[in-house]
Amino acid sequence: MKYKKLRIALCLGLSWMAIAESIAKESFHPTIGQYKNITPILSVGSLQDSIGTDSATLVQVAFQKVQKKDLMGNVQSINIPQLLDKSYNTFSLENLDAFIPGYNGNIWGMSGYLVLVDGFPRDANNVMPTEIDQISVLKGVNAIALYGSRAAKGVISINTKRGEAGGQQIKIRANSGINTAISYPEYLGSAEYMTLYNEARQNDGLSALYSAETIYQHAAGTNPFRYPNVDYYSSDYIKDHYNRYDATAEISGGNQRAQYYTNFGFWSEGSMLNFGQAKKNGGANRFNMRGNIDVKVSDLISLNVDAAASFYISKGVNADYWGAAATMRPHRFSPLIPIDMIEDGDTNSMIYVNNSSFLIDGKYLLGGSQLDQTNAFANVYAGGTTRLLNRQFQFNTGLNFDLKNILEGLVFKTNLAVDYLSNYSQSYNNNYAVYQASWNNYNGNDLISSLTKYGDDRISGVQNISGSNYRQTIGFNGSLNFNRIYDNKHHLSAILLANAYQIGASGSYHKTSNANLGLQLGYNYLGKYYVDFSSAYSHSAKLPKGNRQALSPTLAVAWRLSKENFMANSKVVNDLRLSASAGILNTDLDISDYFLYQGYYTYNNGAWYSWADGALVHSFDRRRGDNPNMKFPKRKEFNINLEGGLYNNLITFNTSYFFNRMTGGLVQATTQYPMYFMTGWPVYSDLPYINYSSDERKGVDFGINLNKQIDKTFVSLGFNGMYYSTKAVQRDELYQFAYQNRAGKPLDAIWGLQHDGFYRSQSDIDNSALSSFGEVKPGDIKYKDQNGDGTIDTRDEVYLGKGGWAGAPLTLGLNLTVKWNNFTLFAAATGQFGAKAMKNSSYFWVDAEDKYSVVVRERWTESTKETATYPRLTTFNSDNNFRSSDFWLYKTDRINLSKVQLSYDFPKRMLNSKFIHELGIYANGANLLTIAKEKETMLLNIGQAPQTRFFNVGLKALF
C-alpha cells in the first residue's frame, strides 16, 4: 500500500512539474549557454555574507520584500541555500541561534512566536531545509504590527524556493548518517538495589526484606532467569546507534514568462530498540513534494500557484519501553523463561509451551509475575504494533495586478491558502500470557518445577484505528502596495491590507482566528533618513462586544550617519545606521479561552443533603463574575538599533536594545475584591477576569561578523548573543512576608526552600524548626526557617534563581567558515548562561518503591554523615526531602559544539561535463560536544529515548 501511495505522489509531482515546464517552453528554448549557477547570499541582518556583500539583497518582511540595507523594525534573515552549501541541516530552524542575535529558541525571550511559511501559519517542522530560500526573524513591534494580534511575540517567516528564468536545473542531494546515543541513565543492579532497600527499611525501623543468600545469588549471575538482574540499557535490548537516510531532488527553471520549482524529498530513520517486534517495526519514514509556479499572464497580471504534500509514517510497538526503563526495578522478573530448563515430566508446563502463541525464538516464554502481568518486554515481543500516519496538504495561490496605468508603483495583491492535516494511529493489539517460574535446585542445577500462567494469548488480527484528528487552516489577505522613488531621492512605500486566517482542529469547539486591517506608510530620503508607520486594527472574538477591535500603532525612524558629510571621508566607517522603533500591539495570545468575560453557574450534582436522610439537593453554583470591560492585553515596546560596517565591510555589526511590557494580563484578582466575593465551602466565586498583570522584558542583542581574504583562504567569523532580564511588574498577590512576593522577581523565577545541610541527630531535630512535611529523621534535609515562626512550611519558600524557561538570560552563538581552494570548513557553537534547574526527575527523587539510580550511592548514613551528598533512603514517601529547594538546584550553563562540516567541491575542470555542472561531497557531525559543569545531568533523558550525536556523509550535484 505504501509503495502505491508513493507512486501516486510521484506521478502527481511529475505532472505538476510538466505543467509548469510546458508553460515555460511555449516561448523559450534554452541553450547550454543559458544554464547558470545560483550563488545566493547569506544575510544576517546587516551582517555580511561569507562570500560577498550585497546590500540590495531582498528580505521578506510583513507583506513585502525590502532591501536589506533599508530594513526597519529589527529584522534579520538567513539565506538557506547558501547555508546548506556549507552546513547541511535536517530541521528548518536548526542552529538558528548560532546566526540570529535575539533568538534563543524564542524571540527576545517571548515564548510563542508565530511561524509563517510563504505568508501563512504553518509548522516549521513540515518544511525541509532544502525547500527553503530564506528565513526572516521579525523581532520589533514595528516589524510585526501588520500581522496583527497573534504575531505579538515575534514572527519567523519562512519563504520557500521559487524558479528563476534560465535553463532547467536539477539538483540532487543524498545523505547517510547515524545517530549515536550520548549517554544513558545508570541504575543499580539487583544485588545493590536489594542491599540498599534493606538499608532503607532499617532506616524506617523495619526488618530486612531480602536475605543475604538471595542478594548473593543475584550478584553472582549464575542463573539470571531465576535471579534476574535486568539492565534495560543492555545491548541485548538496544542498539548503540540507528541510521538516517535522506534524498532530495530539486528541479527548477523557466523563462521571463513562467518559472517553476519542484522538490521531491524522502527521509527514513530507525529506532534504538533492537529486540522483538521493535527490531523490524521501529522507525519513521517521510515523503514530501512541493511545486511552486510563477506566471506572468500579461504586463499587468501575474500569479503564483504553490502546493506541497507530505506523508509521514512512524512505526513502533505498543510499549513505553523508555518509561519502563526508568521505573521497573531490575530484580522484579525475568523478561524470558527458558523452556529447556523445565523439569522432565512437568507435563503441565509443557502444555503451556505447546499452546503458546508467543514462543520467542522457539526457546523462551514471556516472563512476568502477578504484579507484572503486562510489562514493557512482553509488550515489545508480543503486544502488537502501531503506526502513526500524518498527512499534510498545503495549497496557496496569489494574484497580483500592476496598477501602473492608474498610479505608477501601485500593485494590488491577493493571496489565498487552504491547508489540511490529518493523522491517526493504526494498531494491532494482542493479548498475551506471561509466566512466573517456580525453581528447584538439584545437585547444583536450577530447574523449573512449575509455571504459573497469567493472562491468555489472543491475536485478533483486527486493525484498530485511534487518535484520529485533523486540522484545517484557511488564510486570506489582500493588499494595495505602493512603492516608488521620486527624483532618485524620495522613496515612498505604503500598504493597505486586510489579513485573516482561521485554524480549526478536532476537539476544539472554537477555531483559532486572526483578523486585522493593516496600514503601513514608509519614507526614506536618499537612504539617509527613514520613517515607517505600521499599524493593525485587530479583531478578537475572545473579548466582549464593544471591545473586540483595537488599533495597534507603531513607528520606526532611522538615520544613516555614514552618509552625512562629517563621516563621508571616514577610512574606518563605511556604513553606520541608527534606528529606533516604538509601539503598542494589542494581542489575545495570552487570553486562554473564550467567554472569560462572562460569568457562569455550574450544576452541582449532590452538593447538599436535605432534611430527609440520603436525599440530595442539587444546586447551581456561581463560578465566575462578568466583566464587560475586558480589553486586549498589550505589548508596549521601545527598541533602538545600531548597525554598520567597518574597514570596507571587513567587520560588520548589529546591536539592539529592547524594552517591552506586556500589560493587561487576565487574572481573577482575589486581592482587588472583597472577601465575600469568593468562598471555599460552599464553593462560590463572583470574581471576574480583569486586565491586571504586567510583565517586563529588557535586554541587548548583538551580532559581529568578520570577513577576511588571506591569500587563497577566505575566513568568515560570526559572533552573536543576547542578554536579557525579565520582571513580574504587577501581580495579584497577598503574601504575609515581602520575600514571597512574585512582583519584582523574574518571570521564570524558581521558588523553593533553602537547605541547611542534613539533620545530624535526633537532638538536632529536636532543636530545629518543626517540619510540616511529615516526620523527619537524621539524614533528612534540614531547611532554613525564613520567617522565624519555628515551623518549616511553604511560607519559607524564597526566590532561588532564574529557570530560563523562555531561554537563558545570556545566550551566545558562533559560526565559522573557512574556505581554501575547494575545501570548506564550517563550525557552529552556542552557549547558554545564567539559568538554573532542579534535579527533580525520578532519577534523583527516589523513595518508597522507586528504582534506584547511582546517585543514591552518596546517601547519608551514620558512617558517611560528613561526606554524604544525598539524603537517607526510605521506603516511605519522603515529602520533606523531595520538594523544590536549593539542595536540588544546579546551574545550566553550557557551551555546545553544535555542528562541524567539511565539504569538498570538485573543480569544474575535473568534471568537464555538459551533464554534471557541480559536484560536491561533505561530512558533518551535530551535537558533538558539551562543556558544562553539570554535563551529565543535562545530557540525560529520563523516561524517553536518549539524546544523540549525529554523524553524516552527503553528496550534492547540479545537472
Coordinates of N, CA, C and O in Angstrom, one line a residue, residues 894-952:
R894 N 26.2 26.2 29.8 CA 26.8 25.2 28.9 C 27.3 25.8 27.6 O 26.8 26.9 27.2
I895 N 28.2 25.2 27.0 CA 28.7 25.5 25.7 C 28.6 24.3 24.8 O 29.0 23.2 25.2
N896 N 27.9 24.4 23.7 CA 27.7 23.3 22.8 C 28.4 23.5 21.4 O 28.3 24.6 20.8
L897 N 29.1 22.5 21.0 CA 29.7 22.5 19.7 C 28.6 21.8 18.8 O 28.4 20.6 18.8
S898 N 27.8 22.7 18.2 CA 26.5 22.2 17.6 C 26.8 21.6 16.2 O 26.0 20.6 15.9
K899 N 27.7 22.0 15.4 CA 27.9 21.5 14.1 C 29.3 21.7 13.6 O 29.9 22.7 13.8
V900 N 29.9 20.7 13.0 CA 31.1 20.8 12.2 C 30.9 20.1 10.9 O 30.5 18.9 10.9
Q901 N 31.3 20.8 9.8 CA 31.2 20.1 8.5 C 32.4 20.5 7.6 O 32.8 21.6 7.6
L902 N 32.9 19.5 7.0 CA 34.0 19.6 6.0 C 33.4 19.2 4.6 O 32.9 18.1 4.4
S903 N 33.5 20.2 3.7 CA 33.0 20.0 2.3 C 34.1 20.1 1.3 O 35.1 20.8 1.5
Y904 N 33.9 19.4 0.2 CA 34.8 19.5 -1.0 C 34.0 19.6 -2.2 O 33.1 18.7 -2.5
D905 N 34.2 20.6 -3.0 CA 33.6 20.8 -4.3 C 34.6 20.5 -5.4 O 35.6 21.1 -5.5
F906 N 34.2 19.5 -6.2 CA 35.1 19.1 -7.3 C 35.3 20.3 -8.3 O 34.3 20.9 -8.7
P907 N 36.5 20.6 -8.7 CA 36.7 21.7 -9.7 C 36.0 21.4 -11.0 O 35.9 20.2 -11.4
K908 N 35.5 22.4 -11.6 CA 34.7 22.2 -12.8 C 35.6 21.7 -13.9 O 35.1 21.0 -14.8
R909 N 36.9 21.9 -13.8 CA 37.7 21.4 -14.9 C 37.8 19.9 -14.8 O 38.1 19.2 -15.8
M910 N 37.7 19.4 -13.6 CA 37.7 17.9 -13.4 C 36.4 17.3 -14.0 O 36.4 16.2 -14.5
L911 N 35.3 18.0 -13.8 CA 34.0 17.5 -14.3 C 34.0 17.5 -15.8 O 33.7 16.5 -16.5
N912 N 34.3 18.7 -16.4 CA 34.4 18.8 -17.8 C 33.2 18.1 -18.5 O 33.4 17.3 -19.4
S913 N 32.0 18.4 -18.0 CA 30.9 17.6 -18.5 C 29.7 18.6 -18.8 O 29.5 19.6 -18.1
K914 N 29.0 18.3 -19.8 CA 27.8 19.1 -20.1 C 26.6 18.5 -19.3 O 25.5 19.1 -19.4
F915 N 26.8 17.4 -18.6 CA 25.8 16.8 -17.9 C 25.8 17.2 -16.4 O 24.8 17.6 -15.9
I916 N 27.0 17.0 -15.8 CA 27.1 17.4 -14.4 C 27.9 18.7 -14.3 O 29.0 18.9 -14.8
H917 N 27.2 19.8 -13.8 CA 27.8 21.1 -13.7 C 28.5 21.4 -12.4 O 29.4 22.1 -12.3
E918 N 28.0 20.7 -11.3 CA 28.6 20.9 -10.0 C 28.5 19.5 -9.3 O 27.6 18.8 -9.4
L919 N 29.6 19.3 -8.5 CA 29.6 18.0 -7.7 C 30.4 18.3 -6.4 O 31.4 18.9 -6.4
G920 N 29.8 17.9 -5.3 CA 30.4 18.1 -4.0 C 30.1 17.0 -3.1 O 29.1 16.3 -3.2
I921 N 31.0 16.8 -2.1 CA 30.8 15.8 -1.1 C 31.1 16.5 0.3 O 31.8 17.5 0.3
Y922 N 30.5 15.9 1.3 CA 30.8 16.5 2.6 C 30.5 15.5 3.7 O 29.9 14.5 3.5
A923 N 31.1 15.8 4.9 CA 30.9 15.0 6.1 C 30.7 16.0 7.2 O 31.3 17.0 7.3
N924 N 29.7 15.7 8.1 CA 29.4 16.6 9.2 C 29.0 15.8 10.4 O 28.7 14.6 10.4
G925 N 29.1 16.5 11.5 CA 28.6 16.0 12.8 C 27.9 17.0 13.6 O 28.2 18.2 13.5
A926 N 26.8 16.6 14.3 CA 26.0 17.6 15.0 C 25.9 17.2 16.5 O 26.0 16.0 16.8
N927 N 25.8 18.1 17.3 CA 25.7 17.9 18.8 C 26.9 17.2 19.3 O 26.8 16.2 20.0
L928 N 28.1 17.7 18.9 CA 29.3 16.9 19.1 C 29.9 17.0 20.5 O 30.4 16.0 21.0
L929 N 29.7 18.1 21.1 CA 30.4 18.3 22.4 C 29.7 19.3 23.2 O 29.2 20.3 22.8
T930 N 29.6 19.0 24.5 CA 29.0 19.9 25.5 C 30.0 20.1 26.6 O 30.5 19.1 27.2
I931 N 30.3 21.3 26.9 CA 31.2 21.7 28.0 C 30.3 22.3 29.1 O 29.7 23.4 28.9
A932 N 30.2 21.7 30.2 CA 29.3 22.2 31.3 C 29.7 21.5 32.6 O 30.1 20.3 32.6
K933 N 29.6 22.2 33.7 CA 29.8 21.5 35.0 C 28.8 20.4 35.3 O 29.2 19.4 35.8
E934 N 27.6 20.6 34.9 CA 26.5 19.6 35.1 C 26.2 18.9 33.8 O 25.0 18.6 33.5
K935 N 27.2 18.6 33.0 CA 27.0 18.0 31.7 C 26.3 16.7 31.8 O 25.3 16.4 31.0
E936 N 26.6 15.8 32.8 CA 26.0 14.5 32.9 C 24.5 14.7 33.1 O 23.7 13.9 32.6
T937 N 24.1 15.6 34.0 CA 22.7 15.8 34.2 C 22.0 16.3 33.0 O 20.9 15.8 32.7
M938 N 22.5 17.3 32.3 CA 21.9 17.9 31.2 C 21.8 17.0 29.9 O 20.9 17.2 29.1
L939 N 22.7 16.1 29.8 CA 22.7 15.2 28.7 C 21.8 13.9 28.9 O 21.7 13.1 28.0
L940 N 21.3 13.8 30.1 CA 20.5 12.6 30.4 C 19.0 12.8 30.0 O 18.5 13.9 30.3
N941 N 18.4 11.8 29.4 CA 17.0 11.8 29.2 C 16.4 10.7 30.1 O 16.9 9.5 30.0
I942 N 15.5 11.0 30.9 CA 14.9 10.1 31.8 C 13.5 9.7 31.3 O 12.7 10.7 31.1
G943 N 13.2 8.5 31.1 CA 11.9 8.1 30.7 C 11.6 8.3 29.2 O 10.4 8.3 28.8
Q944 N 12.6 8.6 28.4 CA 12.5 8.8 27.0 C 13.8 8.4 26.3 O 14.8 8.1 26.9
A945 N 13.7 8.3 24.9 CA 14.9 7.9 24.2 C 16.1 8.9 24.5 O 15.9 10.0 24.7
P946 N 17.3 8.4 24.4 CA 18.4 9.2 24.8 C 18.7 10.3 23.8 O 18.3 10.2 22.6
Q947 N 19.4 11.3 24.2 CA 19.9 12.3 23.3 C 21.0 11.7 22.4 O 21.7 10.8 22.9
T948 N 21.2 12.2 21.2 CA 22.1 11.6 20.3 C 23.0 12.6 19.7 O 22.7 13.8 19.6
R949 N 24.1 12.1 19.2 CA 25.0 12.8 18.3 C 24.7 12.3 16.9 O 24.4 11.1 16.7
F950 N 24.9 13.1 15.9 CA 24.6 12.8 14.5 C 25.8 12.9 13.7 O 26.4 14.0 13.6
F951 N 26.1 11.9 12.9 CA 27.3 11.9 12.0 C 26.7 11.5 10.6 O 26.0 10.6 10.5
N952 N 27.2 12.3 9.6 CA 26.6 12.2 8.3 C 27.6 12.4 7.2 O 28.5 13.2 7.4

